[in-house]
XYZ file of C-alpha atoms in Angstrom:
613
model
C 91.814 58.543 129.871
C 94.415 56.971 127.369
C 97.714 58.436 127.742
C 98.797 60.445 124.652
C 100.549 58.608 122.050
C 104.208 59.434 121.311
C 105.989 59.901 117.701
C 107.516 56.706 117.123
C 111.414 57.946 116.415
C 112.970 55.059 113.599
C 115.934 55.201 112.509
C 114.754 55.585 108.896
C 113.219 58.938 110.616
C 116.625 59.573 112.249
C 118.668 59.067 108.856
C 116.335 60.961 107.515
C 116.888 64.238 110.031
C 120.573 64.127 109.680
C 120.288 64.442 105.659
C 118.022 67.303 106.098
C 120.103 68.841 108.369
C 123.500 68.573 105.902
C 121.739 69.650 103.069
C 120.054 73.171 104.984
C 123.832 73.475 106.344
C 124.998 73.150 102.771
C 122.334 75.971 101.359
C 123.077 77.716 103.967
C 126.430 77.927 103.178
C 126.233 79.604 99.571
C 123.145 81.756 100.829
C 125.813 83.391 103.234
C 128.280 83.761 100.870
C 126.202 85.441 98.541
C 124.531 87.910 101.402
C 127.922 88.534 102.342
C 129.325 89.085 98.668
C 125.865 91.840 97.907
C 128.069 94.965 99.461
C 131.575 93.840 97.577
C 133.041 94.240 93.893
C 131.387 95.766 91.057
C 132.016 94.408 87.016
C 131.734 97.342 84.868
C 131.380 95.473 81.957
C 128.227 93.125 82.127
C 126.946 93.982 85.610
C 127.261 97.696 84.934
C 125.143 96.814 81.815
C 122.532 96.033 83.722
C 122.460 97.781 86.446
C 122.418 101.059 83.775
C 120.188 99.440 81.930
C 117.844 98.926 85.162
C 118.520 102.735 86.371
C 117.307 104.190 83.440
C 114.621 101.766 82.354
C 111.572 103.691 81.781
C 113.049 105.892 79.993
C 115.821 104.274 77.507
C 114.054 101.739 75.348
C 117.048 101.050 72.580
C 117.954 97.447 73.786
C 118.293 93.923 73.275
C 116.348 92.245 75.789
C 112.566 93.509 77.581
C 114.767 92.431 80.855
C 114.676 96.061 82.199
C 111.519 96.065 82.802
C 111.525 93.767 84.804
C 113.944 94.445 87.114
C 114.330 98.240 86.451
C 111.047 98.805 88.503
C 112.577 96.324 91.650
C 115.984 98.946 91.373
C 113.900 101.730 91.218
C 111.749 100.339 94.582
C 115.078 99.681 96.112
C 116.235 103.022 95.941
C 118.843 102.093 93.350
C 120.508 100.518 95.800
C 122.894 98.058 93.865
C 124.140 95.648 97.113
C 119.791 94.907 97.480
C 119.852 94.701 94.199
C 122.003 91.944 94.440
C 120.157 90.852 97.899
C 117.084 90.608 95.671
C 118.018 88.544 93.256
C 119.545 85.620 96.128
C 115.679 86.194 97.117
C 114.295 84.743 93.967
C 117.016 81.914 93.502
C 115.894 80.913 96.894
C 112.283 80.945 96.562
C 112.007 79.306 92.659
C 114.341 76.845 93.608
C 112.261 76.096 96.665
C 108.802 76.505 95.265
C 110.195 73.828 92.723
C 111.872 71.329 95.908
C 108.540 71.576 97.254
C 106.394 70.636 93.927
C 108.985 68.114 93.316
C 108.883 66.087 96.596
C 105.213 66.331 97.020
C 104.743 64.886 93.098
C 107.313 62.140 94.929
C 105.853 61.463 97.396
C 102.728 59.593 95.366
C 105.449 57.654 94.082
C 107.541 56.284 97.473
C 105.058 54.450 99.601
C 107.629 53.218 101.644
C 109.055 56.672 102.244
C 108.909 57.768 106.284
C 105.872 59.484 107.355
C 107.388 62.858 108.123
C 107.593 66.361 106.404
C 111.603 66.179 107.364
C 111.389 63.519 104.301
C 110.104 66.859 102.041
C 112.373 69.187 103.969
C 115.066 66.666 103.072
C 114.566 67.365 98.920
C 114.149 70.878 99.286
C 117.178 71.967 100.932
C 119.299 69.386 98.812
C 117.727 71.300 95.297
C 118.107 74.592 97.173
C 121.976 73.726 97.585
C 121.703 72.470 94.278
C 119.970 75.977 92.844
C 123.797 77.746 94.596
C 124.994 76.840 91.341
C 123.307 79.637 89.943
C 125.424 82.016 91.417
C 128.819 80.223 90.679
C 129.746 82.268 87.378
C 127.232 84.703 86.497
C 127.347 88.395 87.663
C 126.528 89.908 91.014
C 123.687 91.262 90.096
C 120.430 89.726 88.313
C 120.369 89.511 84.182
C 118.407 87.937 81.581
C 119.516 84.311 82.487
C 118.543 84.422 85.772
C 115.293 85.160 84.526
C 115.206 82.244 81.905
C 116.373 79.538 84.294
C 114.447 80.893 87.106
C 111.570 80.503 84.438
C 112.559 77.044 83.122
C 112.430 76.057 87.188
C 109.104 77.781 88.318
C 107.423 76.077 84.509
C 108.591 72.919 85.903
C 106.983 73.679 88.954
C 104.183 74.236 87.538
C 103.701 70.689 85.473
C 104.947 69.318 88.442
C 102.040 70.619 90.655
C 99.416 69.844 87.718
C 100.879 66.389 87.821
C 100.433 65.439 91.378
C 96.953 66.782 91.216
C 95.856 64.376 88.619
C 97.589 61.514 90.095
C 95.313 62.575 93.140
C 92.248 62.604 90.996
C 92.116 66.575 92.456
C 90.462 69.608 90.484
C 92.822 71.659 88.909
C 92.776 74.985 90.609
C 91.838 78.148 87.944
C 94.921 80.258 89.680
C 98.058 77.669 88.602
C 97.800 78.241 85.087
C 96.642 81.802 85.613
C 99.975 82.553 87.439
C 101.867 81.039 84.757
C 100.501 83.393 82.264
C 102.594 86.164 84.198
C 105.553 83.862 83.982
C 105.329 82.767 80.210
C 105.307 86.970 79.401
C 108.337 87.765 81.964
C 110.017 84.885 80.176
C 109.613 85.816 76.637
C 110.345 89.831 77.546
C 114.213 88.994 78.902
C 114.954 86.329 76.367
C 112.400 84.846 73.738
C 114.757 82.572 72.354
C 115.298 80.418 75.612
C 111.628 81.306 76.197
C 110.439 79.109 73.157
C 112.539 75.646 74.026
C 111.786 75.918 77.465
C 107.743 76.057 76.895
C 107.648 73.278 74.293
C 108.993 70.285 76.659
C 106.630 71.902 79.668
C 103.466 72.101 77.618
C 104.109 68.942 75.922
C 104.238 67.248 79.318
C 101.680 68.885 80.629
C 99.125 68.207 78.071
C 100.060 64.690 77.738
C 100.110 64.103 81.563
C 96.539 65.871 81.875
C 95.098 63.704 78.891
C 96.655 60.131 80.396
C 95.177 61.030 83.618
C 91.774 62.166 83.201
C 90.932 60.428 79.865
C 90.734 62.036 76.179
C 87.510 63.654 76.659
C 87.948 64.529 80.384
C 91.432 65.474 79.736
C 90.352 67.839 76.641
C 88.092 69.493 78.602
C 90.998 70.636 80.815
C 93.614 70.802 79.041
C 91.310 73.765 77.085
C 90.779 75.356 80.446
C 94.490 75.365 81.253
C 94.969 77.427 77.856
C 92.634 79.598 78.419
C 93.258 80.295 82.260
C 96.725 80.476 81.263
C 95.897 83.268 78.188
C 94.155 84.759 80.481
C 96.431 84.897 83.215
C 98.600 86.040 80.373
C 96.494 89.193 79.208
C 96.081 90.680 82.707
C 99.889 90.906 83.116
C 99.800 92.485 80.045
C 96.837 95.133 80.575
C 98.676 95.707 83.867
C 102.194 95.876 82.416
C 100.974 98.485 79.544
C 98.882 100.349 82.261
C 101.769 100.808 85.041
C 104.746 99.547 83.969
C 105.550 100.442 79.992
C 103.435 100.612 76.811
C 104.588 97.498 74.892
C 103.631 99.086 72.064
C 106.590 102.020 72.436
C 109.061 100.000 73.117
C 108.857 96.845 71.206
C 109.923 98.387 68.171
C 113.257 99.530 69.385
C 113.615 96.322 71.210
C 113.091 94.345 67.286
C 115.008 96.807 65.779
C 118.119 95.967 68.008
C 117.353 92.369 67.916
C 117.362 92.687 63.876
C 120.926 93.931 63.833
C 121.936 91.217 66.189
C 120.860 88.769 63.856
C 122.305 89.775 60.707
C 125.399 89.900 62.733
C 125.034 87.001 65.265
C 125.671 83.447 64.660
C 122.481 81.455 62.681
C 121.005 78.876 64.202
C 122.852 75.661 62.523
C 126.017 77.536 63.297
C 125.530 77.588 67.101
C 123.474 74.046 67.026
C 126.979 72.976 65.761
C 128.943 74.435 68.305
C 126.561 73.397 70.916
C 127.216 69.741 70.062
C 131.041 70.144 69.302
C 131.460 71.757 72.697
C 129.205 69.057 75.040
C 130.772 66.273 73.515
C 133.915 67.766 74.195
C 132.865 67.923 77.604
C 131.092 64.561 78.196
C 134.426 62.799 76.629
C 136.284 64.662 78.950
C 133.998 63.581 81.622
C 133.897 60.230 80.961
C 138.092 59.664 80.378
C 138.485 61.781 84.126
C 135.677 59.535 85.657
C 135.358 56.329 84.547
C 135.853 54.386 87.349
C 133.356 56.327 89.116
C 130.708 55.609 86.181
C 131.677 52.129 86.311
C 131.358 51.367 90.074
C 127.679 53.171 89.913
C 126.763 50.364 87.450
C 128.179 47.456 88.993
C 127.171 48.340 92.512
C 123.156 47.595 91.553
C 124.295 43.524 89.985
C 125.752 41.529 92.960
C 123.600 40.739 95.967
C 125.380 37.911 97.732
C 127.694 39.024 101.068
C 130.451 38.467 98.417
C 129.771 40.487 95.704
C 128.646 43.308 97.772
C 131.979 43.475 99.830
C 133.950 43.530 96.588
C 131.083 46.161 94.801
C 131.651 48.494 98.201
C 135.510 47.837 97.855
C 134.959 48.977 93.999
C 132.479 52.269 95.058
C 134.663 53.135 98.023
C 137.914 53.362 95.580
C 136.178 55.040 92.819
C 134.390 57.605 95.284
C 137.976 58.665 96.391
C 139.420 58.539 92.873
C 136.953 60.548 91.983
C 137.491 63.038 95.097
C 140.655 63.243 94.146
C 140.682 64.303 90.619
C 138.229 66.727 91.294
C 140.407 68.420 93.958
C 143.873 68.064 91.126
C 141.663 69.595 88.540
C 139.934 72.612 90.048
C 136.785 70.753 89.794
C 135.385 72.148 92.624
C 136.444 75.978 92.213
C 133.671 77.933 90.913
C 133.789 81.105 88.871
C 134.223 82.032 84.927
C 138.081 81.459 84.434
C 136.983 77.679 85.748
C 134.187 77.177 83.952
C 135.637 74.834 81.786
C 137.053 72.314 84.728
C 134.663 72.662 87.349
C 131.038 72.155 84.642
C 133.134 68.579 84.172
C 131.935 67.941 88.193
C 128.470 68.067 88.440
C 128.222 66.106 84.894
C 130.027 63.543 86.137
C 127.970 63.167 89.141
C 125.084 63.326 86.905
C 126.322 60.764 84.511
C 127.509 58.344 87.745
C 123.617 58.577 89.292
C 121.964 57.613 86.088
C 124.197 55.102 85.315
C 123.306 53.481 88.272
C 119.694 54.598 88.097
C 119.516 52.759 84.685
C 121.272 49.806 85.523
C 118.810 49.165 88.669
C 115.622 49.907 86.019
C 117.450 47.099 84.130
C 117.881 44.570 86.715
C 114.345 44.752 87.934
C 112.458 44.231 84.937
C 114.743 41.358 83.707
C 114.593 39.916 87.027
C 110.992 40.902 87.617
C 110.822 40.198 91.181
C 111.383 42.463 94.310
C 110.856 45.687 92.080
C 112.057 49.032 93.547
C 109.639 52.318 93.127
C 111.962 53.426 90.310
C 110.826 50.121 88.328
C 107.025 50.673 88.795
C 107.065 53.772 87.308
C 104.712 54.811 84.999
C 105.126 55.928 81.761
C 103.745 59.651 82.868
C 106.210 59.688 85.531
C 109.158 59.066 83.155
C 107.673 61.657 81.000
C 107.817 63.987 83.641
C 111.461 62.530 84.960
C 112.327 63.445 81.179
C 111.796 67.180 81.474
C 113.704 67.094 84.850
C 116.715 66.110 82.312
C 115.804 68.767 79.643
C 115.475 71.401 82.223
C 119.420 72.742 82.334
C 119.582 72.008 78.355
C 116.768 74.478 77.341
C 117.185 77.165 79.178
C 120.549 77.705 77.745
C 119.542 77.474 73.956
C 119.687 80.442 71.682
C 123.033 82.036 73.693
C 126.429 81.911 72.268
C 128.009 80.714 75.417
C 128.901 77.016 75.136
C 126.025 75.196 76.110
C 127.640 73.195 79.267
C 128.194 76.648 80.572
C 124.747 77.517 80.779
C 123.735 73.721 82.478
C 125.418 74.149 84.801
C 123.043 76.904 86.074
C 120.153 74.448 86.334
C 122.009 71.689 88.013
C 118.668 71.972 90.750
C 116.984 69.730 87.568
C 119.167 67.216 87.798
C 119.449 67.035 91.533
C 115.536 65.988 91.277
C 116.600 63.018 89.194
C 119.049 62.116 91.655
C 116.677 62.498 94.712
C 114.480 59.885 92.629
C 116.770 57.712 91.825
C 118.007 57.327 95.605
C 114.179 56.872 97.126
C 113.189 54.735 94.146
C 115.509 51.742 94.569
C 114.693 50.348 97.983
C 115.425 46.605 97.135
C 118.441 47.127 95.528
C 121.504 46.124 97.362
C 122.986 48.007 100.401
C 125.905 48.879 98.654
C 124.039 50.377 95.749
C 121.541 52.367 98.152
C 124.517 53.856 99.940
C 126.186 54.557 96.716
C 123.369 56.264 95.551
C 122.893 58.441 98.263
C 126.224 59.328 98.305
C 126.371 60.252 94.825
C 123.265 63.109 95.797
C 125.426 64.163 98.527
C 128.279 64.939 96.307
C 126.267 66.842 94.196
C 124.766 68.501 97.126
C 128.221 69.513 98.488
C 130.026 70.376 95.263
C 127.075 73.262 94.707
C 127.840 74.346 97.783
C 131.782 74.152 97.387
C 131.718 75.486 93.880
C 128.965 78.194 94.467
C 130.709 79.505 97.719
C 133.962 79.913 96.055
C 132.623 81.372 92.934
C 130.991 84.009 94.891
C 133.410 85.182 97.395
C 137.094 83.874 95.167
C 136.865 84.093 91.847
C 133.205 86.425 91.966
C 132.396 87.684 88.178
C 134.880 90.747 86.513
C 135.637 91.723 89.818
C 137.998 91.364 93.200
C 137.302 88.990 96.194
C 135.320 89.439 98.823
C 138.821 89.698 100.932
C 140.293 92.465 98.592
C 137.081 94.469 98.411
C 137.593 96.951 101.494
C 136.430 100.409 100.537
C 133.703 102.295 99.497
C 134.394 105.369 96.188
C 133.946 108.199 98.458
C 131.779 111.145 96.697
C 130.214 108.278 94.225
C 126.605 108.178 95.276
C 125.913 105.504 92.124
C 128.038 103.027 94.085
C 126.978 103.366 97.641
C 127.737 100.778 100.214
C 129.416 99.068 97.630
C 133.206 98.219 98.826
C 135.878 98.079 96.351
C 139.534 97.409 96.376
C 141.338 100.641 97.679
C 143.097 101.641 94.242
C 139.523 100.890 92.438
C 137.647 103.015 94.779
C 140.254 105.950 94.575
C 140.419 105.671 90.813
C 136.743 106.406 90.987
C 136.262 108.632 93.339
C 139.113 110.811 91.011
C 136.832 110.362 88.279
C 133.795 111.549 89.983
C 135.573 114.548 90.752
C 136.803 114.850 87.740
C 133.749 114.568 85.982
C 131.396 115.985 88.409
C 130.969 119.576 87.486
C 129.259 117.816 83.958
C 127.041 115.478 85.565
C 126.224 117.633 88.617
C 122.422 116.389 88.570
C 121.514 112.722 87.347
C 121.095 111.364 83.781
C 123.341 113.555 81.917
C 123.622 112.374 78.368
C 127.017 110.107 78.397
C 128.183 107.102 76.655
C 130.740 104.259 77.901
C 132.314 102.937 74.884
C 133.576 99.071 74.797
C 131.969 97.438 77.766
C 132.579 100.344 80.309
C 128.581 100.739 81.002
C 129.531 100.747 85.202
C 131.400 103.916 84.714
C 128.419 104.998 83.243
C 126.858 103.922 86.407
C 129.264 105.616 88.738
C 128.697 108.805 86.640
C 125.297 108.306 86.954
C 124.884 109.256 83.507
C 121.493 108.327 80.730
C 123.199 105.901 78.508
C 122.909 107.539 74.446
C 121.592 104.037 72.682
C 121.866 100.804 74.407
C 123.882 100.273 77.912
C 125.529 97.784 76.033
C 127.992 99.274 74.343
C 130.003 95.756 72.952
C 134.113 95.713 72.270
C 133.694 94.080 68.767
C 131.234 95.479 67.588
C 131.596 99.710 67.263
C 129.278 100.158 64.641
C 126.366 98.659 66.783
C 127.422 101.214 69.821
C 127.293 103.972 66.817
C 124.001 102.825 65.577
C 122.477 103.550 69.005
C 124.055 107.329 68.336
C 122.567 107.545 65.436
C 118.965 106.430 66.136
C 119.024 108.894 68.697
C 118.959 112.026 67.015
C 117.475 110.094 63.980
C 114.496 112.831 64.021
C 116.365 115.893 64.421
C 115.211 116.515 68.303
C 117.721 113.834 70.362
C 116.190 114.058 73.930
C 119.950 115.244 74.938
C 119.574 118.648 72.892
C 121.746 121.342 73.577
C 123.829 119.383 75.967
C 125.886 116.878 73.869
C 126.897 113.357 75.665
C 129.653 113.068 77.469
C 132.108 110.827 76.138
C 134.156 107.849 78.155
C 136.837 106.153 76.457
C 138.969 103.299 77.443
C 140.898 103.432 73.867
C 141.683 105.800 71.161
C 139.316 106.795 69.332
C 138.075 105.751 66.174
C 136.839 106.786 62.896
C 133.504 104.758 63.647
C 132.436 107.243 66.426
C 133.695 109.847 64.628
C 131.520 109.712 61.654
C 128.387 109.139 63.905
C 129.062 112.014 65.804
C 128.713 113.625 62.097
C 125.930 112.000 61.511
C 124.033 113.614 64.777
C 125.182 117.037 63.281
C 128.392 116.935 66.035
C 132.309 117.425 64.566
C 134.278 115.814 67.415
C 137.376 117.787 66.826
C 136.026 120.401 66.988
C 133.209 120.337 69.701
C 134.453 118.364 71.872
C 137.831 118.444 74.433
C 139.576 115.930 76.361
C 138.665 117.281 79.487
C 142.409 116.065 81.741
C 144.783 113.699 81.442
C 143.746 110.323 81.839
C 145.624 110.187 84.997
C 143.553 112.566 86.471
C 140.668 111.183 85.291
C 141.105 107.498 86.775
C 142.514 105.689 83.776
C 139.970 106.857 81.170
C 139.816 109.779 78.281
C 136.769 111.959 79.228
C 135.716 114.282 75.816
C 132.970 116.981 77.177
C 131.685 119.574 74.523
C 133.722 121.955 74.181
C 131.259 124.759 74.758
C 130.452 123.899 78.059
C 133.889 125.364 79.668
C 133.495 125.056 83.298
């Protein structure tokens, strides 16, 4: 009997362990932070707008964005329990960011015959896009929002052409659940933010379609490129029979959700106007890029040229100076601090490691096919797999459209996109010189590290609107809203005083209330029903006073006989004075300021002036 054979162990195999290893240690490492981070801080301006908008979701339909429904039944499931709030929403980073590692490496894979025969090669890509996919959490707020759901969408739609590709490059039936489950996803997508929703479906479906039809032929192709459609409407309207049946009637709150979205865009910025600023703004950003690391994206070209002993110890001598300039600035510049008041130096890092691995990705396409001998994966690609390496590129740009952040900002997020490209270009250029190959891979483990660097630092240093993880220490005592969240000591006391304050007017939950000028967490503390939206924005008071007004537009607000409670962080104005009037209410004289603000943790508190407890 033969003895049994024994994995060979290579040291391609070996290499390949020890990057798997650093890049689990480095997803690891933001994972933590944010686990860690889920019971500290609390941002009462755009967190607290969710998390409001989320407690009261199936019952307050005046907003913006269909995003409460979708999370609003998770918060209600979690016992509106904000730190697993904030637990779930590190769940689906993790899990779209992995579901797309996975379709990415495997759609690889066809592509890398030489690449060693061992699932550590996958495991490898995964954990370097799930570091990657940290960068999600290195500005935006603690807990989940409308752009976690668009990028989370632009990655798991990418995911999906991604599997569709590899299973015609395998001459494999396409299975009738894939585009079924991205029905679901489409809908979810287009409910938080349409806008996004649009320019993120038209590169995916493009690709899609086109890689189906060069695959399987123009009749063959037809043929399923119809049955994705229609799997996919279908998929589609069973999300939608289900969401009407069990969730909310579309029909009831649509027309609140236009209405707001009407206002917006009389008052927002048109199109042309932000296309403008998008472009100012990245060009800004890519000169500044370029000027801070330019010997970086010059090494990365020149690396792939020489392949004499000579030329490569002079291109290493070149990479090995330009790596450490490039360390360096990054350190002097607080390029590798995360959070919102560094948005604006730290986005400059992972561009520039973008920038560095395609210019050395490009110049190695270049040199094979002019040299046209001893061609590297990357050079035998086909023109469906550069299609598909296309919407890699695309995927940070889209989801980001149709905000009025700066666009960079919002790129940033989907840095996981990028990674992909990077992962290709350092398995796809096996004949290039040593120097080069080491280069390249260095350049991915940069990127790799910096989300992990960045993301860490954003989450537990500069974490968004609110105090670090080491200054957050103690819980509001008698503020059942914020339990097991820990805040810093004067925060939590100022609270607590206000709950006390307060608590004889909101004694059981959803008393009418409104938190004017981005306050809506003190409507959460309070846990008072929001009157309108649970966005209630600083520039814009007559929007807030619309949401008064529609209301009570019918003569029988839902709040009757118990007038809202009224939180101020100013004085207030004529604005909210008149549509107070306009709800039949005279705010001098039906309403009192209930203490002090001093007594009332730093905020004026007007309750009606009937109610004299």
């Amino acid at each position: 009997m033969p003895a049994p054979s024994r994995a060979r162990i290579t040291p391609a195999a070996v290499a390949v362990a020890l990057v798997a290893a650093f890049a689990s240690i480095c997803a690891l490492v933001w994972m933590r932070a944010a686990a860690r981070m889920a019971t500290h801080g609390f941002d009462v301006s755009d967190e607290g707008n969710y998390v409001l908008a989320y407690r009261w979701w199936s019952v307050n339909h005046r907003t913006y964005t269909g995003n409460q429904y979708l999370y609003g039944p998770v918060f209600q499931l979690l016992g509106w329990s904000i730190p697993k709030l904030r637990l779930f929403r590190v769940f689906t980073i993790v899990a779209a960011h992995g579901v797309f590692g996975l379709a990415f490496m495997r759609w690889l894979r066809l592509r890398r015959p030489l690449a060693p025969k061992t699932p550590l090669w996958e495991l490898a890509g995964v954990a370097a896009i799930l570091a990657a996919g940290g960068m999600t959490c290195a500005w935006l707020p603690l807990s989940p929002g409308y752009n976690d759901v668009s990028l989370l969408g632009a990655v798991l739609a990418t995911a999906f052409v991604l599997r569709l590709a590899t299973l015609v490059e395998r001459g494999a039936p396409i299975p009738f659940w894939l585009p079924a489950a991205f029905g679901p996803l489409v809908v979810m997508m287009a409910l938080a933010k349409w806008a996004s929703t649009a320019a993120i479906l038209g590169p995916n479906l493009l690709v899609a379609v086109l890689t189906v039809l060069s695959a399987r032929g123009l009749r063959g192709g037809a043929r399923d490129v119809l049955r994705l459609f229609a799997w996919t409407l279908a998929g589609a309207g069973v999300f939608l029979l289900f969401f009407n049946l069990f969730i909310v009637r579309l029909d009831k709150v649509m027309p609140e959700v236009l209405e707001v979205n009407r206002i917006l865009m009389k008052k927002g910025n048109p199109p042309k106007v932000l296309l403008q600023m998008y472009w100012d703004t990245s060009v800004a950003l890519l000169k500044l890029t370029v000027d801070r690391y330019e010997l970086l994206l010059v090494a990365a070209a020149v690396v792939v040229v020489g392949r004499s002993r000579g030329a490569q110890i002079v291109t290493g001598l070149l990479a090995a100076a330009a790596l450490s300039r490039a360390y360096t600035r990054a350190e002097e510049s607080a390029g590798l601090v995360g959070g919102t008041l560094n948005l604006s130096r730290y986005a400059v890092t992972p561009h520039a490691i973008a920038l560095a691995a395609l210019a050395l990705g490009v110049t190695a396409l270049l040199v094979g096919w002019i040299a046209r001998r001893r061609m590297p994966s990357l050079c035998r690609e086909s023109p469906r797999g550069f299609l598909v390496l296309g919407l890699l590129a695309v995927l940070p740009i889209t989801h980001g459209l149709g905000t009025g952040n700066y666009l960079y900002v919002m790129i940033v997020n989907g840095f996981a996109g990028w990674m992909a490209i990077m992962i290709a270009i350092a398995t796809g250029i096996e004949t290039a010189p040593l120097v080069a190959r080491l280069m390249a891979l260095v350049i991915a483990g940069g990127g790799v590290t910096s989300s992990a660097v960045i993301a860490k630092s954003g989450i537990l240093e500069h974490p968004y609107r609110t105090d670090t993880f080491e200054r957050t220490t103690t819980i509001a005592e008698g503020v059942p809203a914020l339990a097991g969240v820990k805040l810093r000591p004067d925060v939590a006391a100022r609270f607590s005083l206000l709950h006390r304050a307060v608590e004889p007017y909101v004694r059981e939950p959803g008393r009418a209330m409104m938190g004017f000028d981005e306050i809506s967490g003190v409507v959460v503390a309070l846990d008072g029903r929001v009157v309108g939206e649970s966005w209630a924005a600083g520039g814009d008071w007559e929007r807030t006073a619309d949401g008064l007004r529609a209301s009570c537009r019918d003569g029988h607000p839902w709040w009757e006989g118990r007038p809202p409670v009224l939180v101020f962080g100013r004085a207030v104005s004529d604005v909210e004075r008149r549509a107070l009037k306009d709800c039949g209410l005279d705010f001098a004289t039906d309403y009192r300021l209930l203490a002090p603000a001093g007594q009332t943790g730093g905020y004026a508190i007007y309750v009606p002036a009937r109610e004299g407890l």
